[in-house]
mmCIF file of C-alpha atoms in Angstrom:
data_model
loop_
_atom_site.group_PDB
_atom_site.id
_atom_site.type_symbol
_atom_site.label_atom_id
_atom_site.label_comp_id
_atom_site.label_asym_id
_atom_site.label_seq_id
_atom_site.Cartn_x
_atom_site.Cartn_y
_atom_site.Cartn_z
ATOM 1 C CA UNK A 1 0.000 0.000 0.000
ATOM 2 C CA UNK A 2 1.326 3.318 -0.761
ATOM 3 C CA UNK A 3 2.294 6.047 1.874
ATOM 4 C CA UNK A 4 -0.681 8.317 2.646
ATOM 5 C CA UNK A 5 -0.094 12.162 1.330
ATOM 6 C CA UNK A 6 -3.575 13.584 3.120
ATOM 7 C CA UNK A 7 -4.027 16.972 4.433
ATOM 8 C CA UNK A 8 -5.812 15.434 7.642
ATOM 9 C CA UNK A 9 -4.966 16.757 11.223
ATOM 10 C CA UNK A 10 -2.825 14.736 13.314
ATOM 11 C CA UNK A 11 -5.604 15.068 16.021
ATOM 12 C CA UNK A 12 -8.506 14.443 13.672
ATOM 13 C CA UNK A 13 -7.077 10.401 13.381
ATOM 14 C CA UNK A 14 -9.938 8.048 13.740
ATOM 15 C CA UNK A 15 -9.310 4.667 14.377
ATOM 16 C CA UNK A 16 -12.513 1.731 14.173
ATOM 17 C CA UNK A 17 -12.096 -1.992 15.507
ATOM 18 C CA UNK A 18 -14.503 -4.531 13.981
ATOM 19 C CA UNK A 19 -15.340 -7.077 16.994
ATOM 20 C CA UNK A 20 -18.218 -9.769 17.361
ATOM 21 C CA UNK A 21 -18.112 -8.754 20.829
ATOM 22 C CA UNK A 22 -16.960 -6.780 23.786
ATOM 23 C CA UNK A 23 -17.080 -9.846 26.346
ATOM 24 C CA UNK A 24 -14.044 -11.666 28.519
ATOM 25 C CA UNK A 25 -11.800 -12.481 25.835
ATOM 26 C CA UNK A 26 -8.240 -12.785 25.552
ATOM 27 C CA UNK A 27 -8.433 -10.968 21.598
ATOM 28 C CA UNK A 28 -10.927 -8.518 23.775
ATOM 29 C CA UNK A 29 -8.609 -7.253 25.617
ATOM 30 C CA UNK A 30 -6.045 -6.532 23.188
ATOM 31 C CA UNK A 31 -8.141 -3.783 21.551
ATOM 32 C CA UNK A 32 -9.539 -2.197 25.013
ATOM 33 C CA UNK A 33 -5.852 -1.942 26.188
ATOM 34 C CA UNK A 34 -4.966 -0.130 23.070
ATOM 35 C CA UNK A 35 -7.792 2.112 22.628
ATOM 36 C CA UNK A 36 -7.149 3.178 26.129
ATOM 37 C CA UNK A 37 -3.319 4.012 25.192
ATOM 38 C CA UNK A 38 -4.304 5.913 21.897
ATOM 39 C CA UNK A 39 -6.902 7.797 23.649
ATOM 40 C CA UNK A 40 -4.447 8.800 25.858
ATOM 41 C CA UNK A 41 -2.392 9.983 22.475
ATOM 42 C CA UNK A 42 -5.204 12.081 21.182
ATOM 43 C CA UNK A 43 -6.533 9.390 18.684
ATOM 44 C CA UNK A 44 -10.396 8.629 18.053
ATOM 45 C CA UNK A 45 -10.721 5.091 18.368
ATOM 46 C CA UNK A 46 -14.140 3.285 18.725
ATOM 47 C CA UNK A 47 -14.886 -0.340 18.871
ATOM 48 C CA UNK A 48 -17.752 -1.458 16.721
ATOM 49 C CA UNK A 49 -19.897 -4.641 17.592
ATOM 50 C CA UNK A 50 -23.103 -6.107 16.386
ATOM 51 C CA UNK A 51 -24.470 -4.760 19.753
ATOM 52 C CA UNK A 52 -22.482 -1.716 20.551
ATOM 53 C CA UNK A 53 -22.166 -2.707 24.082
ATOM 54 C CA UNK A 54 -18.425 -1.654 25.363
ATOM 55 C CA UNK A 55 -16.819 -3.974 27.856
ATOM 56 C CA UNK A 56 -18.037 -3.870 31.268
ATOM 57 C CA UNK A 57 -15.499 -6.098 33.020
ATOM 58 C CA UNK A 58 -12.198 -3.891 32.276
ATOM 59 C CA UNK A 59 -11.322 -0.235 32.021
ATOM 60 C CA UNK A 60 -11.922 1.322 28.641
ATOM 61 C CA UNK A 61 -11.492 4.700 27.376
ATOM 62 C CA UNK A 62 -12.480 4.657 24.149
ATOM 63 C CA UNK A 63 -15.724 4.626 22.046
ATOM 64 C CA UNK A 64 -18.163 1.682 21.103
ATOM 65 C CA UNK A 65 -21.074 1.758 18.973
ATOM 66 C CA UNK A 66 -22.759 -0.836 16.794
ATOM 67 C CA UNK A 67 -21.492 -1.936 12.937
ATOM 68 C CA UNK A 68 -24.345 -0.019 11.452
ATOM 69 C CA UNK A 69 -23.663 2.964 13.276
ATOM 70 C CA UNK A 70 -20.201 3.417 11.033
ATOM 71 C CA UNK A 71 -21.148 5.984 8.777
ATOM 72 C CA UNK A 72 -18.165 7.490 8.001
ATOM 73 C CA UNK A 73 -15.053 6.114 5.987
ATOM 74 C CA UNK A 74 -12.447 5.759 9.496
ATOM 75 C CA UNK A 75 -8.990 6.502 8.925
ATOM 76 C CA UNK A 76 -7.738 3.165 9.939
ATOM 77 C CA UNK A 77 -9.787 -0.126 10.298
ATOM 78 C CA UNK A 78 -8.811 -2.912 11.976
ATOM 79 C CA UNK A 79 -10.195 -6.380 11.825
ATOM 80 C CA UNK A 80 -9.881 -8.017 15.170
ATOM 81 C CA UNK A 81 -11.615 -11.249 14.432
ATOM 82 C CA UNK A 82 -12.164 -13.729 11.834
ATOM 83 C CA UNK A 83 -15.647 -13.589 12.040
ATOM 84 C CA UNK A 84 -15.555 -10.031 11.542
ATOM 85 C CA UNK A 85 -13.722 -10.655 7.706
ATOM 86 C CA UNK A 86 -17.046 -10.695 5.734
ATOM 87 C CA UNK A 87 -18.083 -7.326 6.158
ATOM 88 C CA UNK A 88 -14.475 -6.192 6.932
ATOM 89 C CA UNK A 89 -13.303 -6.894 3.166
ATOM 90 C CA UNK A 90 -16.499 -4.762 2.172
ATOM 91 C CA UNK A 91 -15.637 -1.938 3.835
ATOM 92 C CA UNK A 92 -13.234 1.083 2.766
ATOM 93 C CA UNK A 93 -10.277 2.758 5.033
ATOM 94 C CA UNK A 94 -7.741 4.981 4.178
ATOM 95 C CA UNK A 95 -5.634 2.057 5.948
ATOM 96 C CA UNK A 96 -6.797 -1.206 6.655
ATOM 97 C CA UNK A 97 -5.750 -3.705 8.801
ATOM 98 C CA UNK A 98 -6.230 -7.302 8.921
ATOM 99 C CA UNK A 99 -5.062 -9.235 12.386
ATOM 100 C CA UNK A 100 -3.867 -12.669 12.245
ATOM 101 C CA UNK A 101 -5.059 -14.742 15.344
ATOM 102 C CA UNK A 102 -3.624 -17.708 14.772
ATOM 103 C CA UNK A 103 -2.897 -20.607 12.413
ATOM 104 C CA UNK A 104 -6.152 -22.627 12.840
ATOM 105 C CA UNK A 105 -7.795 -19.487 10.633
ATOM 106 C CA UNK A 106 -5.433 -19.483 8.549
ATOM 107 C CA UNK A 107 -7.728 -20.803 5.214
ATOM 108 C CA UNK A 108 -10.195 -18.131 6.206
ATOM 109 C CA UNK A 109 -7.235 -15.737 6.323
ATOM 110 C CA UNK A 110 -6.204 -16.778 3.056
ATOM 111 C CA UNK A 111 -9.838 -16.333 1.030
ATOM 112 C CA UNK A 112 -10.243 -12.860 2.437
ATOM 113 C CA UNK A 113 -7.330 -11.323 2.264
ATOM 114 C CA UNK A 114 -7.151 -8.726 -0.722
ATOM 115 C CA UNK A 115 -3.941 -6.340 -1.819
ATOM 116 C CA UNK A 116 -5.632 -3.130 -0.182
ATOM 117 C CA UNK A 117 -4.856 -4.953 3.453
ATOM 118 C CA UNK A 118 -1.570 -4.790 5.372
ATOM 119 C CA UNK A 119 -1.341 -7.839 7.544
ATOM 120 C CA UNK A 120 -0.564 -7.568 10.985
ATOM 121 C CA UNK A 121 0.655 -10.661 13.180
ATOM 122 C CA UNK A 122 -0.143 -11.113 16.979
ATOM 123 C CA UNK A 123 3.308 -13.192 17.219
ATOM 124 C CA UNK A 124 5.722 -14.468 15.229
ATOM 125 C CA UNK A 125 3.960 -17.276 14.202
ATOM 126 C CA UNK A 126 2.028 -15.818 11.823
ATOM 127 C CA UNK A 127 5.022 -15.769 9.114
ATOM 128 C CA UNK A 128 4.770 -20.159 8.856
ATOM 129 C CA UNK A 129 1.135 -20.214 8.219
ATOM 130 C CA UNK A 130 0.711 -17.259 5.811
ATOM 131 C CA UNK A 131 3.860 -17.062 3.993
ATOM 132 C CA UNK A 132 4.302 -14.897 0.906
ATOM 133 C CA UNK A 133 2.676 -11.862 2.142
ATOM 134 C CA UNK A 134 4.712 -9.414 3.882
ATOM 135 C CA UNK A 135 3.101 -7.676 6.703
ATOM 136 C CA UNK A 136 4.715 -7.116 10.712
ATOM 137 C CA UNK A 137 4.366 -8.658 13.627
ATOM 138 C CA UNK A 138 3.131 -6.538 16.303
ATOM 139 C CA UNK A 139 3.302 -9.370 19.461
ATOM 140 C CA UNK A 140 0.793 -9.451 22.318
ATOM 141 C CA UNK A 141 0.990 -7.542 26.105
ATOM 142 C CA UNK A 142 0.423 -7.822 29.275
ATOM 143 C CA UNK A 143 -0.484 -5.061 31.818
ATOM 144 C CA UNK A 144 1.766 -5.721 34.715
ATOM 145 C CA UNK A 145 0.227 -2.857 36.828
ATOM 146 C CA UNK A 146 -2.148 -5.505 37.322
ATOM 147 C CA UNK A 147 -0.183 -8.625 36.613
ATOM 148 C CA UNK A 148 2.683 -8.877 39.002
ATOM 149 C CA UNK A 149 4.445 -10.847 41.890
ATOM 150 C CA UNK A 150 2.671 -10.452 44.907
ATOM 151 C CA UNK A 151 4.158 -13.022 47.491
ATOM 152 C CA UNK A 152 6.799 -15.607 47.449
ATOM 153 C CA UNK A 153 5.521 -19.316 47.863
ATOM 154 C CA UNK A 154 7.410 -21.424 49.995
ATOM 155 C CA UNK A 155 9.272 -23.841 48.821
ATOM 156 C CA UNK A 156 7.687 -27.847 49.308
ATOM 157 C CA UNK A 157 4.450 -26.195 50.879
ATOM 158 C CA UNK A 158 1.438 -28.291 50.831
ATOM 159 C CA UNK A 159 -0.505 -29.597 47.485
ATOM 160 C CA UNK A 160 1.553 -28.829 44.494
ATOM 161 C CA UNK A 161 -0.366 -25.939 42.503
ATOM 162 C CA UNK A 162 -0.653 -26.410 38.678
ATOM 163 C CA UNK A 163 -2.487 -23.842 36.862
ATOM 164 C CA UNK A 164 -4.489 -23.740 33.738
ATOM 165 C CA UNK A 165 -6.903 -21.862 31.307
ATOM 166 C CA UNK A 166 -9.956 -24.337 31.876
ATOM 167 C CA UNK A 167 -11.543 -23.709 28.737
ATOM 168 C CA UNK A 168 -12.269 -27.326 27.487
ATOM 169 C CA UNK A 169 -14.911 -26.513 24.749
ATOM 170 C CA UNK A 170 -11.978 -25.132 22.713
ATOM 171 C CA UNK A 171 -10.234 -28.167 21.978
ATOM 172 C CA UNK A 172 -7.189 -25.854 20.373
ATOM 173 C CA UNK A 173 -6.673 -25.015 24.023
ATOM 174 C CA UNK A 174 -5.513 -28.250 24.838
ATOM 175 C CA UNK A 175 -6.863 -28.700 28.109
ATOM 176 C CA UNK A 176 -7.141 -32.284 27.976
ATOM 177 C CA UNK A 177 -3.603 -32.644 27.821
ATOM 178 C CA UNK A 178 -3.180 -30.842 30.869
ATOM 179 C CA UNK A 179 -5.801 -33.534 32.830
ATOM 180 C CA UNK A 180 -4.005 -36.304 31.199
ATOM 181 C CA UNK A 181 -0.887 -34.968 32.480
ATOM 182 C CA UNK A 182 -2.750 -34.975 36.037
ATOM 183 C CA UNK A 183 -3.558 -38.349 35.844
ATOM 184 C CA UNK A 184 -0.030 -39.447 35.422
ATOM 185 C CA UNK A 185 1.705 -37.848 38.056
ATOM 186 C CA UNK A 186 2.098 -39.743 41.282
ATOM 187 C CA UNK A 187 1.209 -39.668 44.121
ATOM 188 C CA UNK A 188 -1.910 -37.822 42.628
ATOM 189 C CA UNK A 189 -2.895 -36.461 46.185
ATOM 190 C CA UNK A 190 0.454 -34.175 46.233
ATOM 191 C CA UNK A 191 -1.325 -32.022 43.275
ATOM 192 C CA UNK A 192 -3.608 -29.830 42.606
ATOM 193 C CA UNK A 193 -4.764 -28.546 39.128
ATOM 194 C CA UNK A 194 -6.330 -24.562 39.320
ATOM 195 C CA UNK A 195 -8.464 -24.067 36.481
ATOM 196 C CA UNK A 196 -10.917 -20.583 35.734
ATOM 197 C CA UNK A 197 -12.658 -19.242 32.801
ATOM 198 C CA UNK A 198 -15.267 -16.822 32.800
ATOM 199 C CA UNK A 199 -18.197 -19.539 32.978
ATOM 200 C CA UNK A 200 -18.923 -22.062 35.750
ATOM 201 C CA UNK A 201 -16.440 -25.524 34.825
ATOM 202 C CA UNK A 202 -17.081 -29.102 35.640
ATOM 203 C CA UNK A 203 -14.448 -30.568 37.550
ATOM 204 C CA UNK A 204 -12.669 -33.624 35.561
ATOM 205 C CA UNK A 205 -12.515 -37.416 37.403
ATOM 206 C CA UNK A 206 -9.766 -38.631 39.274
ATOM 207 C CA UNK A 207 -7.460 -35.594 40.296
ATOM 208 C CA UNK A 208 -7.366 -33.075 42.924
ATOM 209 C CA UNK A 209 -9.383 -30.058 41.246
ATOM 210 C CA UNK A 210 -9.781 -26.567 42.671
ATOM 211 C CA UNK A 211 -12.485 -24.502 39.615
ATOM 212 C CA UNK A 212 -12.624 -20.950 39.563
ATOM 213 C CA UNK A 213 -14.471 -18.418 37.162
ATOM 214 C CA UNK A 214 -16.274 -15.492 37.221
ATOM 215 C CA UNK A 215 -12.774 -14.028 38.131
ATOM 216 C CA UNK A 216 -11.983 -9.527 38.041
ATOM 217 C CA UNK A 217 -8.905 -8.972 36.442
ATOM 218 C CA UNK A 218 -7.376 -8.244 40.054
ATOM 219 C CA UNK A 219 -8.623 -11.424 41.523
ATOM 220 C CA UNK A 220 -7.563 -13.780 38.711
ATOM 221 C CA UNK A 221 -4.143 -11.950 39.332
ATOM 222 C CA UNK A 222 -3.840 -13.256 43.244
ATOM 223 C CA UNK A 223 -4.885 -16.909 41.697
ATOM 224 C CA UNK A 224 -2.138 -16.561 39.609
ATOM 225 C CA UNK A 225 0.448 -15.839 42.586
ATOM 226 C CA UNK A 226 -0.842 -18.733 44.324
ATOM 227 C CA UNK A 227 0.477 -21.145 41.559
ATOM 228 C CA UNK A 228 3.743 -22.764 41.464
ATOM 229 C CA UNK A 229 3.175 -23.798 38.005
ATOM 230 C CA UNK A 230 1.781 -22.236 34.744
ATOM 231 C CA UNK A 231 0.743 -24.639 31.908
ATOM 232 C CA UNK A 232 -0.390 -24.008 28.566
ATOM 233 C CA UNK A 233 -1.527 -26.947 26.316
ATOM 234 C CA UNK A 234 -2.254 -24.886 23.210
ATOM 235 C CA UNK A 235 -2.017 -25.379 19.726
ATOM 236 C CA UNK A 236 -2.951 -23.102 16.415
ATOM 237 C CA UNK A 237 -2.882 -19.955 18.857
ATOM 238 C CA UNK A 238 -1.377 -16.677 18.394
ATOM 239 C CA UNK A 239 -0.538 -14.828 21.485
ATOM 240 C CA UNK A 240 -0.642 -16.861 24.725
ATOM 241 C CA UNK A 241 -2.678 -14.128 26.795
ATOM 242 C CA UNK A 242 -2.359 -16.612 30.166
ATOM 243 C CA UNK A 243 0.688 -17.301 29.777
ATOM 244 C CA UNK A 244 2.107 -13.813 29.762
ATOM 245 C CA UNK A 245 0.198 -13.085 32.643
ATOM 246 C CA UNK A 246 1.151 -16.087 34.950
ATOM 247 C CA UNK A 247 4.490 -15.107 33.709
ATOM 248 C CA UNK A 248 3.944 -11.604 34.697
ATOM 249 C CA UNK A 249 3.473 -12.981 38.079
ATOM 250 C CA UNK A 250 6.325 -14.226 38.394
ATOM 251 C CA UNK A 251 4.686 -17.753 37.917
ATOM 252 C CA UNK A 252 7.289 -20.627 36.281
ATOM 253 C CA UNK A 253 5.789 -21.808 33.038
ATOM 254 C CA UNK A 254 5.232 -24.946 30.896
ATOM 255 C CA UNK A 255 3.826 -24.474 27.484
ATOM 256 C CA UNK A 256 4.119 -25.559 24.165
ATOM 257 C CA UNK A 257 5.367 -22.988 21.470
ATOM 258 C CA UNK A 258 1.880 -22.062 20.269
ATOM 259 C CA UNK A 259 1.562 -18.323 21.512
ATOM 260 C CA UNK A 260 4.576 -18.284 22.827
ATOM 261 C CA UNK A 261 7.242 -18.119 20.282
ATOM 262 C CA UNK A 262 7.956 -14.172 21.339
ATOM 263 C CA UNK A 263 8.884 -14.867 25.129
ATOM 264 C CA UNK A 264 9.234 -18.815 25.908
ATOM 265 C CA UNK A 265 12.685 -19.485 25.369
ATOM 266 C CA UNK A 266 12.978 -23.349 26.439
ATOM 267 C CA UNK A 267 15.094 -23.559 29.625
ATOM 268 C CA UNK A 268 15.676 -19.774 30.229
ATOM 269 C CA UNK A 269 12.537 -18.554 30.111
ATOM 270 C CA UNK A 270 9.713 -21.309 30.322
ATOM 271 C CA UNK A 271 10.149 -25.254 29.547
ATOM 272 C CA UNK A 272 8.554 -25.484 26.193
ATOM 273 C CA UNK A 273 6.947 -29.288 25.429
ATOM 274 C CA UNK A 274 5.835 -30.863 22.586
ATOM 275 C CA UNK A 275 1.595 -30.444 21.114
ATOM 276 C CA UNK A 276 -0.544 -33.150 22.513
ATOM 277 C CA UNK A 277 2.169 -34.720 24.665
ATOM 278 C CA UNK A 278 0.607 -35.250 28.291
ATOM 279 C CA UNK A 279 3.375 -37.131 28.965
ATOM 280 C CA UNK A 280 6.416 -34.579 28.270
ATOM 281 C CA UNK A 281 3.912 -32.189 30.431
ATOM 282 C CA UNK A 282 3.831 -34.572 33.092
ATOM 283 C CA UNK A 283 7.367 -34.943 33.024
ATOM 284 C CA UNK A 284 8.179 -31.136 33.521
ATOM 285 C CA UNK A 285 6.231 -30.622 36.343
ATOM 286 C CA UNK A 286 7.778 -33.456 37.940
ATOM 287 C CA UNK A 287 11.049 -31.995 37.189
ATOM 288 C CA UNK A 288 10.167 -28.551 38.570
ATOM 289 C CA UNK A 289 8.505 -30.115 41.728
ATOM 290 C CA UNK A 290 11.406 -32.722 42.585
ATOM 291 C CA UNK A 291 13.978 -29.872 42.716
ATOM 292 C CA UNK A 292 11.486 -27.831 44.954
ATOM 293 C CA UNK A 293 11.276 -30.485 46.733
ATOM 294 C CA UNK A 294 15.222 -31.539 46.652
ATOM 295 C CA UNK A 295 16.125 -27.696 47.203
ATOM 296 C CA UNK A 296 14.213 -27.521 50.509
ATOM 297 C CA UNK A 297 16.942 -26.422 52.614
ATOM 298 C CA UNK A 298 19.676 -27.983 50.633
ATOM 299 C CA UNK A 299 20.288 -26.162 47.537
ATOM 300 C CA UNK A 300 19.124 -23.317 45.931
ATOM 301 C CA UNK A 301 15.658 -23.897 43.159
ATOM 302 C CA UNK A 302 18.390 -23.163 40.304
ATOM 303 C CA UNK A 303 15.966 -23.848 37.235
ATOM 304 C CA UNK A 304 12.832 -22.454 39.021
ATOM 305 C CA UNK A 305 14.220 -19.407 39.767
ATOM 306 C CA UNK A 306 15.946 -18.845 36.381
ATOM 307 C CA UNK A 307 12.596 -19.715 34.627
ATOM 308 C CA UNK A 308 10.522 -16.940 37.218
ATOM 309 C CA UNK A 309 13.307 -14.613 37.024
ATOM 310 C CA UNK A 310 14.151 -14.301 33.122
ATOM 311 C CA UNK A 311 10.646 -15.039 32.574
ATOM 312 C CA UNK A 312 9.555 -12.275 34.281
ATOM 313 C CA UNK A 313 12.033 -9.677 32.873
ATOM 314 C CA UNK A 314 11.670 -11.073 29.188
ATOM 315 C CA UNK A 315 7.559 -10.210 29.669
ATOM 316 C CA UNK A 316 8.021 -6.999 31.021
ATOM 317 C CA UNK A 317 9.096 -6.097 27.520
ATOM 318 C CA UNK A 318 5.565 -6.314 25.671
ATOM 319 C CA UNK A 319 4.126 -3.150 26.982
ATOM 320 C CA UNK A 320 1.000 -1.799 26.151
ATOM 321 C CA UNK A 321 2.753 1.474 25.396
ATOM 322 C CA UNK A 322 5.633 -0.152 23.174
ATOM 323 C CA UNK A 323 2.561 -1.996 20.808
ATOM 324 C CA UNK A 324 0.887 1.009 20.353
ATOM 325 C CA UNK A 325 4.577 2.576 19.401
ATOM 326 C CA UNK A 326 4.880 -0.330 16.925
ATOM 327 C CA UNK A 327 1.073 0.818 15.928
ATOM 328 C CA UNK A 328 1.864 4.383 15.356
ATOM 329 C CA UNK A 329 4.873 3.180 13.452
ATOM 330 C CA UNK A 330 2.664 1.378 10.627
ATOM 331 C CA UNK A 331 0.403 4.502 10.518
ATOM 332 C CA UNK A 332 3.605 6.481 9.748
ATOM 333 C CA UNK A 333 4.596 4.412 6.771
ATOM 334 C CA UNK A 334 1.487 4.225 5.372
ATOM 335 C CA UNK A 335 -0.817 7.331 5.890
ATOM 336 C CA UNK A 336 2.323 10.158 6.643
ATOM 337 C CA UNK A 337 4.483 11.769 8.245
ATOM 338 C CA UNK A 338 2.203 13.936 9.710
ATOM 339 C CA UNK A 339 1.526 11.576 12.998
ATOM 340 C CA UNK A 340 4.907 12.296 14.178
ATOM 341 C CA UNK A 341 4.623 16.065 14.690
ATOM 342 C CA UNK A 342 1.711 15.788 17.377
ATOM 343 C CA UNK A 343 2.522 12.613 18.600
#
């Protein structure tokens, strides 16, 4: 797409999100937390729904109003969802901008994208399952005003605590590997598996089970300090929004390298496992809680604390203020240099 040679006022930028909804979601988020930061920059932004409703379970500055309420050509337009690409490749911008989720859309991604989009990637994954198209990667964040260390466990303390997104109606999320792993460690009454999503969950058979949902942003938080585990199962993702947060908490993490790929660097910063491999799961919690277990008051947790440690510095690098930077970046190239005299 060419650079942008408009007369428009820096302060006159509009900015329009297409969302299905404004509800407790991970991709949710992503566009609350940045409307809030380009408020903050003197930017119009407004998040357009089938409903109009804006969130009403996190801060948000911005604007929403309902898809048929967008009279007006915006300046930028961002798709934020796949199921938001029908009416998104109808629509006219001065920039548009279609966000890559993941690699299980990636066929939808494919039929709608046209030459008039730039492509935007939520991590670096993107690049393997939609090759030949140049575009940027513009990675996930994590507020750690919220999401931070609040206490230090001790070490060998009661029921081990492994923690989990518990959604198990998206089979992508893997969550079943994460049980199966349960199952396998022994003896089964030395663990406990944390799991919360928004909606009530039913407790799986034959492990220790502690459910949780229903969750503020500062409560889920605490949960997350009382962990002495993160794992995430997932496959076909694009930005891990759990794991960055357990990891902003200062929460050791097991994951695979879907969503992760920006900030899971395999025995530095998180133990990274195989896809669909309970038993490779099982096997690094075991190693993380035998030298817990081993280190109590003999040695020092080497691994654990390298993995909460660099973990925990290597996250506080995805800012909400440094994606918006990258944001304001791709404006610059491709509607002028105008932004950079007010902003």
């Amino acid at each position: 797409m060419p650079f942008y040679r408009g007369n428009l006022k820096p302060e006159t930028l509009n900015i329009a999100v297409l969302l299905p909804h404004t509800r407790v979601y991970g991709g949710v988020r992503r566009y609350v937390e940045m409307g809030n930061q380009f408020v903050r920059r003197g930017y119009d932004y407004i998040i357009h729904t089938p409903d109009g409703r804006p969130p009403d379970w996190i801060q948000y500055d911005g604007k929403a109003a309902r898809l048929d309420e967008m009279n007006d050509e915006p300046d930028v337009l961002i798709c934020g969802d796949v199921g938001m690409l029908p009416c998104f490749v109808e629509m006219t911008a001065r920039l548009k901008i279609m966000n890559l989720l993941g690699s299980r859309f990636a066929d939808k991604y494919r039929r709608y994208y046209r030459e008039d989009m730039v492509v935007v990637g939520n991590s670096l994954e993107w690049k393997r399952y939609f090759p030949g198209v140049e575009g940027y990667t513009i990675a996930g964040a994590v507020n750690t005003d919220i999401f931070r260390p609040m206490r230090k466990k001790e070490a060998g303390g009661g029921q081990y605590r492994v923690m989990c997104f518990g959604r198990m109606s998206k089979k992508y999320k893997g969550v079943r590997f994460v049980i199966d792993a349960m199952r396998r460690l022994k003896p089964r009454s030395d663990y406990v598996l944390v799991m919360f999503d928004n909606e009530p969950l039913k407790k799986p058979r034959g492990i220790n089970v502690e459910t949780h949902h229903g969750l503020t942003q500062e409560e889920l938080a605490a949960l997350y300090n009382t962990a002495d585990v993160f794992v995430s199962a997932e496959y076909g993702a694009g930005w891990s929004n759990t794991s960055a947060e357990a990891m902003a908490c200062g929460v050791p993490l097991i994951c695979t390298d879907s969503g992760t790929q920006d900030f899971a660097v395999d025995g530095e910063t998180a133990l990274v496992v195989p896809h669909e491999d309970p038993a490779a799961i099982a096997a690094a919690i075991e190693r993380l809680r035998g030298e817990e277990i081993t280190a109590k008051g003999v040695r020092p947790l080497l691994l654990l604390n390298r993995l909460a440690e660099n973990g925990l510095r290597k996250i506080r690098e995805f800012t909400w203020p440094r994606l918006c930077d990258r944001f304001e970046a791709l404006f610059r190239r491709h509607l002028g240099d105008y932004l950079g005299d007010c902003h």
